[in-house]
Coordinates of C-alpha atoms and ligand atoms in Angstrom, one line a residue:
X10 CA 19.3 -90.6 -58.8
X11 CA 20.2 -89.5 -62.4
X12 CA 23.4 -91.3 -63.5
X13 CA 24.1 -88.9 -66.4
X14 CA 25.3 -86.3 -64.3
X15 CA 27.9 -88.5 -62.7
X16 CA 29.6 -89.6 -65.2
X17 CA 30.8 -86.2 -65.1
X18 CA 32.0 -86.2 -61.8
X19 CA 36.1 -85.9 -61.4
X20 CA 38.5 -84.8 -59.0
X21 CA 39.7 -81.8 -59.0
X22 CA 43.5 -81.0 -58.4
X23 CA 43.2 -78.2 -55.3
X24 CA 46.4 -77.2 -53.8
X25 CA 48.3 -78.8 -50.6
X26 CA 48.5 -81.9 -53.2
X27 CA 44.9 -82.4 -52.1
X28 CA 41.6 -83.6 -55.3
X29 CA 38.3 -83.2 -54.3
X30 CA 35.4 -84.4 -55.6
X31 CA 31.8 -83.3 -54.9
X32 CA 29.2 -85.7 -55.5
X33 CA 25.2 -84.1 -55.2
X34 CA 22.7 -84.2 -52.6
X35 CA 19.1 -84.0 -53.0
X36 CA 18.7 -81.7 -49.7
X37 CA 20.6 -79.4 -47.8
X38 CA 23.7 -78.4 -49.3
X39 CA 23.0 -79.6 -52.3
X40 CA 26.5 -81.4 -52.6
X41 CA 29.3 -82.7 -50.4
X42 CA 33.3 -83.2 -50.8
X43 CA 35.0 -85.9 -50.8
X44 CA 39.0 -85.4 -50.6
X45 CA 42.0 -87.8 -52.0
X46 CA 45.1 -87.0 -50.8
X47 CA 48.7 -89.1 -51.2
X48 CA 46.2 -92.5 -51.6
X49 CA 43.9 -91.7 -48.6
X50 CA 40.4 -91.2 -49.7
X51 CA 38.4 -89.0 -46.6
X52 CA 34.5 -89.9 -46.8
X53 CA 32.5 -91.5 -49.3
X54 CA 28.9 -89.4 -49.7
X55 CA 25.4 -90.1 -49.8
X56 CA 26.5 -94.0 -52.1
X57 CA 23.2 -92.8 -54.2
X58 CA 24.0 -92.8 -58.3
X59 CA 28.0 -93.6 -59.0
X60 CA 30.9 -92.5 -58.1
X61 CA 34.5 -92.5 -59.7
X62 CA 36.0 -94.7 -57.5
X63 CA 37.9 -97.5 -59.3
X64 CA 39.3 -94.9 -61.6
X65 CA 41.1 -93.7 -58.5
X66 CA 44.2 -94.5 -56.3
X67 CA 42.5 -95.2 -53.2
X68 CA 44.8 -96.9 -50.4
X69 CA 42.8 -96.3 -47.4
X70 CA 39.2 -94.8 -46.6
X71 CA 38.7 -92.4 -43.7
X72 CA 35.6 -91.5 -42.6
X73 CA 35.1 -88.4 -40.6
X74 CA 31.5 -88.9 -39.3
X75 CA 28.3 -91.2 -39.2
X76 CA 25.9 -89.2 -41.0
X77 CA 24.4 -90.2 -44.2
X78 CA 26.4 -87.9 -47.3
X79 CA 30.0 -89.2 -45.4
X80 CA 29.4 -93.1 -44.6
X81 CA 26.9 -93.7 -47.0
X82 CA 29.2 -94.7 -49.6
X83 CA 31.6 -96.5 -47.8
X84 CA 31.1 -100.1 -48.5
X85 CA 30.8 -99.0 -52.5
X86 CA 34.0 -97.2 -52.1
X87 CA 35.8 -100.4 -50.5
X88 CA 34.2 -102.8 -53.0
X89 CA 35.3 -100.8 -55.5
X90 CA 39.3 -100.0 -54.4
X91 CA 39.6 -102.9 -52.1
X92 CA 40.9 -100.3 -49.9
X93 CA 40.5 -100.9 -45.9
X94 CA 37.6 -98.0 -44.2
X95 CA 39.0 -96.6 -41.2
X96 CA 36.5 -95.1 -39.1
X97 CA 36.2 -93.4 -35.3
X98 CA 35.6 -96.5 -33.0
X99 CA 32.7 -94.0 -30.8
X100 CA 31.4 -93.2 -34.5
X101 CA 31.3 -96.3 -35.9
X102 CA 29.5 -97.4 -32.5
X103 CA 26.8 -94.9 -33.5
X104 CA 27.2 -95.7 -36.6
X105 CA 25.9 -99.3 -36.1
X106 CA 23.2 -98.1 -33.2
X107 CA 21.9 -95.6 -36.0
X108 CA 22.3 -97.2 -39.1
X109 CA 22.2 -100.8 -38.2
X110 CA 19.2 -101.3 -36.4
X111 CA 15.6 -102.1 -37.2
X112 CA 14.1 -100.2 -34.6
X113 CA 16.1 -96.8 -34.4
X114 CA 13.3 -94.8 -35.7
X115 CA 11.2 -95.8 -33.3
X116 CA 13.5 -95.6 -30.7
X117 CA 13.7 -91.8 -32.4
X118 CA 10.2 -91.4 -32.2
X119 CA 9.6 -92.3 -28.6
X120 CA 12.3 -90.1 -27.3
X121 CA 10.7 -86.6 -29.6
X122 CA 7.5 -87.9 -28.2
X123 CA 8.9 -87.2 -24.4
X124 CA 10.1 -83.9 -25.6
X125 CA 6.8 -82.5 -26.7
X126 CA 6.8 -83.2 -30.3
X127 CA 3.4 -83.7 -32.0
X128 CA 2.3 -87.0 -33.2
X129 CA 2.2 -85.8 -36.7
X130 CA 5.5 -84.6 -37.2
X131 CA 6.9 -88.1 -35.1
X132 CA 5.0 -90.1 -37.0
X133 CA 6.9 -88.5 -40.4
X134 CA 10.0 -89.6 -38.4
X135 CA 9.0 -93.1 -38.5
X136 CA 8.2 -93.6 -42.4
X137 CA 11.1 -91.5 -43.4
X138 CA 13.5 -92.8 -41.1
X139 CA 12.5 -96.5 -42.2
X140 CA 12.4 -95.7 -46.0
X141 CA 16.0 -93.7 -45.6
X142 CA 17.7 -96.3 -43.6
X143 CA 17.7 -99.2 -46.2
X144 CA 19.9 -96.6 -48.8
X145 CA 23.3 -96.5 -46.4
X146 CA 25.7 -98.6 -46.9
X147 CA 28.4 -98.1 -44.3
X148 CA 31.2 -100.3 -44.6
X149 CA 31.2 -103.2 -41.8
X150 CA 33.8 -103.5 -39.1
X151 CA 36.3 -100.9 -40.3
X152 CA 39.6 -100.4 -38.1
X153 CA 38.6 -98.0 -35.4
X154 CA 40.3 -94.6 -34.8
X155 CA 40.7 -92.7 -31.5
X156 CA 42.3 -89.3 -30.3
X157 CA 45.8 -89.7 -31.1
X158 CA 45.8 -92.5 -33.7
X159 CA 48.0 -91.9 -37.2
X160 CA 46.8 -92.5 -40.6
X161 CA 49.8 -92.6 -43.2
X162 CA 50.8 -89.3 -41.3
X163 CA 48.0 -87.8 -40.3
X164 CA 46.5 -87.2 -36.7
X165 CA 43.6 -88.2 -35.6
X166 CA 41.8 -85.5 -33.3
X167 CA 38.4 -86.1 -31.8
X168 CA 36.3 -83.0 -32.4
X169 CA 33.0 -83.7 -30.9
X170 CA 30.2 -81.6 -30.9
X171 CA 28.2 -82.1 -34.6
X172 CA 28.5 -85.7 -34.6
X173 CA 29.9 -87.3 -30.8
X174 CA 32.7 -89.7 -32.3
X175 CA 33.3 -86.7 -35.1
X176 CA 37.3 -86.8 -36.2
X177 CA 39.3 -84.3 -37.9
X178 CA 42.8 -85.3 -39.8
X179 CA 45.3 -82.6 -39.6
X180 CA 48.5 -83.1 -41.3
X181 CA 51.0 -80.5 -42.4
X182 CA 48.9 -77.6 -41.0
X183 CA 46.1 -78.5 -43.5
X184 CA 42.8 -80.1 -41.3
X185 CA 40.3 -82.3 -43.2
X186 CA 37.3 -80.9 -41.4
X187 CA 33.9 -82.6 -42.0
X188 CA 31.1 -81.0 -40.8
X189 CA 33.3 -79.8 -37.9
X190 CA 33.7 -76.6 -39.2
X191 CA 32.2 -74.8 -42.5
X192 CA 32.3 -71.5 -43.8
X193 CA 29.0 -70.3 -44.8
X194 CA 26.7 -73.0 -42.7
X195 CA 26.8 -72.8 -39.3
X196 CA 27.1 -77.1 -38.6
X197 CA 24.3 -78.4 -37.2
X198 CA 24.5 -78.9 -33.3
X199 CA 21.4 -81.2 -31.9
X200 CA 20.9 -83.3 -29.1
X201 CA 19.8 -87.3 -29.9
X202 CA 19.0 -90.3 -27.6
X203 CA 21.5 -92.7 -26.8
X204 CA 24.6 -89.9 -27.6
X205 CA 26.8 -87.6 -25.1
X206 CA 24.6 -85.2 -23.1
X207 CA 25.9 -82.1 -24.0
X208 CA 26.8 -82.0 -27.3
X209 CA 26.8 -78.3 -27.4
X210 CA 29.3 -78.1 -24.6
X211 CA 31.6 -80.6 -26.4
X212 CA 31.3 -78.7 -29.6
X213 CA 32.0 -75.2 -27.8
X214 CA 35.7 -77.4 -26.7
X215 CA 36.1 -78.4 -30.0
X216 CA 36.1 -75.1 -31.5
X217 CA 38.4 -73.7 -28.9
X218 CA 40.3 -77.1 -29.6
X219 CA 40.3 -76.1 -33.8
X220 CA 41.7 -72.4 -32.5
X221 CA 44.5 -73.7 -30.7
X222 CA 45.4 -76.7 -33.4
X223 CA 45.8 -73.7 -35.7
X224 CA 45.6 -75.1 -39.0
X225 CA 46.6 -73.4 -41.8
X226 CA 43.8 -74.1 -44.2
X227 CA 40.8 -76.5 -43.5
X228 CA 39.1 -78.3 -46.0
X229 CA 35.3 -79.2 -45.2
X230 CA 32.6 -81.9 -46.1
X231 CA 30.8 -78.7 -47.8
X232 CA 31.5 -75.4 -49.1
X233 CA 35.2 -74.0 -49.7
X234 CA 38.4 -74.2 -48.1
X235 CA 38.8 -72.3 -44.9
X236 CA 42.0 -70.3 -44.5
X237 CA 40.6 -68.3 -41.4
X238 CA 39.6 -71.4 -39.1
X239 CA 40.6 -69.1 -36.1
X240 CA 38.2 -66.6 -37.2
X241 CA 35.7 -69.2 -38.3
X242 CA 35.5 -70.8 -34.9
X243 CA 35.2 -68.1 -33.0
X244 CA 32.0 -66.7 -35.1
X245 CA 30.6 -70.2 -34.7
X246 CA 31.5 -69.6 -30.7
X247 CA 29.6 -66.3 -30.6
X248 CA 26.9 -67.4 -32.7
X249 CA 26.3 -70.3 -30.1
X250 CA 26.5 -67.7 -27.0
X251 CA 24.0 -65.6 -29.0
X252 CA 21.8 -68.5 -29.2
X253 CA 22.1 -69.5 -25.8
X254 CA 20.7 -66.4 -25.2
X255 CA 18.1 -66.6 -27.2
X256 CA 16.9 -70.0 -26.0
X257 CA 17.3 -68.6 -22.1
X258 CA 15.1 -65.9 -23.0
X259 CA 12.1 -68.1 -24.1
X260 CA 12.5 -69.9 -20.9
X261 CA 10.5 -68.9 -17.4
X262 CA 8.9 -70.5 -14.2
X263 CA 6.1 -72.1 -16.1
X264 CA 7.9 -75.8 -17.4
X265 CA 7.8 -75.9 -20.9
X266 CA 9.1 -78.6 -23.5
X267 CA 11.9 -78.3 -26.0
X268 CA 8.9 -78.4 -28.7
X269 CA 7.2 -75.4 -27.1
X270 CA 10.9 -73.5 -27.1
X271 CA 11.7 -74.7 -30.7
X272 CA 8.3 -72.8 -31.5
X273 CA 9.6 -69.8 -29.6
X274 CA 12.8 -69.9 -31.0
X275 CA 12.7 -71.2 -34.4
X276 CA 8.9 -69.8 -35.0
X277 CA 6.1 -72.1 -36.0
X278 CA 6.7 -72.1 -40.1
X279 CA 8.6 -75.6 -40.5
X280 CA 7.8 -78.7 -42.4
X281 CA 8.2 -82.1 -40.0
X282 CA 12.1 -82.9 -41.1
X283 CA 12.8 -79.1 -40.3
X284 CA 11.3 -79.6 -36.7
X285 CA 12.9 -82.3 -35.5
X286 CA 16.3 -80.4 -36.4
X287 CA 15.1 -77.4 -35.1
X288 CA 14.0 -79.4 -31.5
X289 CA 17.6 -81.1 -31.3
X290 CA 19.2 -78.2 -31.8
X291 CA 17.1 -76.2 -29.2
X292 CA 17.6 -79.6 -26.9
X293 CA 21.6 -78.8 -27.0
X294 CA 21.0 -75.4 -26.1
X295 CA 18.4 -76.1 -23.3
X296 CA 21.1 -78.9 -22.0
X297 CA 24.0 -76.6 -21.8
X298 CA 21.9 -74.1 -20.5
X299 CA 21.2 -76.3 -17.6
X300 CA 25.0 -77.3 -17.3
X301 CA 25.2 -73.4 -17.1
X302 CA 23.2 -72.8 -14.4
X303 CA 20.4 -70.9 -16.7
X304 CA 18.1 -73.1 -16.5
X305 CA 16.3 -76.7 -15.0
X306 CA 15.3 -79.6 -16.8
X307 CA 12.1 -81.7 -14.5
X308 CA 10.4 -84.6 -15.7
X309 CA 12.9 -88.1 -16.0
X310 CA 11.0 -90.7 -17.7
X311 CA 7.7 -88.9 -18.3
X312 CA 7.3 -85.4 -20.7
X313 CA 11.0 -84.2 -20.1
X314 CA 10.7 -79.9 -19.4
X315 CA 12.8 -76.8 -18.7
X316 CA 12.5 -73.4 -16.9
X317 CA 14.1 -70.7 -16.6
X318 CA 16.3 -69.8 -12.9
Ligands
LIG417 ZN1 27.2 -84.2 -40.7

């Protein structure tokens, strides 16, 4: 990754005595936010290109999920503030299952295999997964967090749902979010082997969970602060229902796989990456729906499929 444009990056002073600095992304977004407040540094992005670490007063190093552009720095932001990572012990589990293994994306593989994926777009999973893998550097054996656990004044709240061991920091009405809750993306919601079974329902709680914390402003991994959360988690809520819908109308009697309903839902236009998102995140609609009583899933240890009631 080009350096030049890093050297530019800086915190900025928001208010709520919070900086944030946005480091770039080569997908997605585009960027993500990292926040400093009062010595505690929360997530570390992609740790591609450099970052303006040492320059900083970092005392302590949250982390408030697994995935790659939050962890990925981690171990470059401890080496370079000698500051201690604290991380969600459930997440850093993950963590280590994901990101610490030789085998995950095969392990991957196998599992969108059972769910109707097509050869091609698994066997994209593989190289990419492998060449991706080498290029995050969590930090090692961080002290674990858990529902209820303080950080310099902060608590800890499990919010579930995006990432399983996903943690928000709330603190003075102000709620370092993550991906937990954005403002112009709805967070990605997808259902993965070896993770809780129904991460749809858990982030469904966790949004009713973010309504009754009522924080004044939230401050997520990407895009702006939030200052409606209420109203934020309740269009994510209704977005959900509407694509529970959605996903119970493209089932019937005859069993089909979460592939074949990711084609119904999402249409057939996407490149491999775009797929597999698009089959998780019709897999945590298809499990809920089940939970629901909307629909059945058949087929344990063979092609896994649903139908309709
Ligand atoms: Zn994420």
């Amino acid at each position: 990754m080009a350096s030049a444009g890093s050297i530019e990056q800086t915190f900025v002073r928001l208010e709520d005595g919070i900086q944030r600095l946005t480091l770039p992304l080569p997908t997605g977004p585009k960027h993500v936010h990292c926040y400093l407040v009062d010595g505690t540094l929360f997530d570390t992005g992609l740790g591609l290109g450099e970052a303006p670490w040492s320059s900083a007063a970092v005392e302590r190093i949250a982390i408030t999920h697994f995935h790659p552009d939050h962890v990925g720095g981690a171990a470059a932001a401890a080496a370079a503030t000698g500051a201690p990572v604290f991380q969600g012990g459930l997440d850093y589990a993950q963590c280590e299952r994901v990101w610490g293994s030789k085998d995950w994306p095969e392990r991957m593989a196998a599992w969108f295999t059972r769910h109707g994926v097509p050869a091609a777009v698994v066997d994209d999973l593989i190289e990419q997964g492998h060449a991706f893998a080498a290029f995050i550097r969590y930090a090692l054996d961080p002290e674990l967090l858990y529902e209820g656990s303080e950080l310099d004044g902060w608590n800890v709240v499990e919010l579930p749902g995006h990432a399983d061991g996903h943690l928000g920091f709330l603190r003075d009405g102000v709620l370092i979010s993550g991906d937990h809750l954005l403002q112009r993306i709805s967070p990605a919601v997808g259902l993965y082997p070896e993770s809780r079974p129904d991460p749809l329902g858990d982030y469904l709680a966790s949004l009713a969970r973010t309504i009754e914390l009522m924080p004044r402003v939230v401050y997520p991994g990407h895009g702006e602060p939030i200052g409606n959360a209420a109203e934020r988690a309740r269009e994510l809520i209704a977005h959900h229902r509407e694509r529970l819908n959605v996903t119970a109308a493209a089932l019937s009697g005859e069993p089909r796989t979460a592939y074949d309903v990711s084609l119904a839902v999402f249409g057939a236009e996407l490149s491999p990456t775009q797929r597999r998102f698009a089959v998780a995140e019709t897999l945590s609609h298809l499990e809920r729906l089940v939970r629901e009583g909307r629909g059945a899933r058949a087929g344990d240890g063979g092609t896994v499929t649903y139908t309709g009631p």
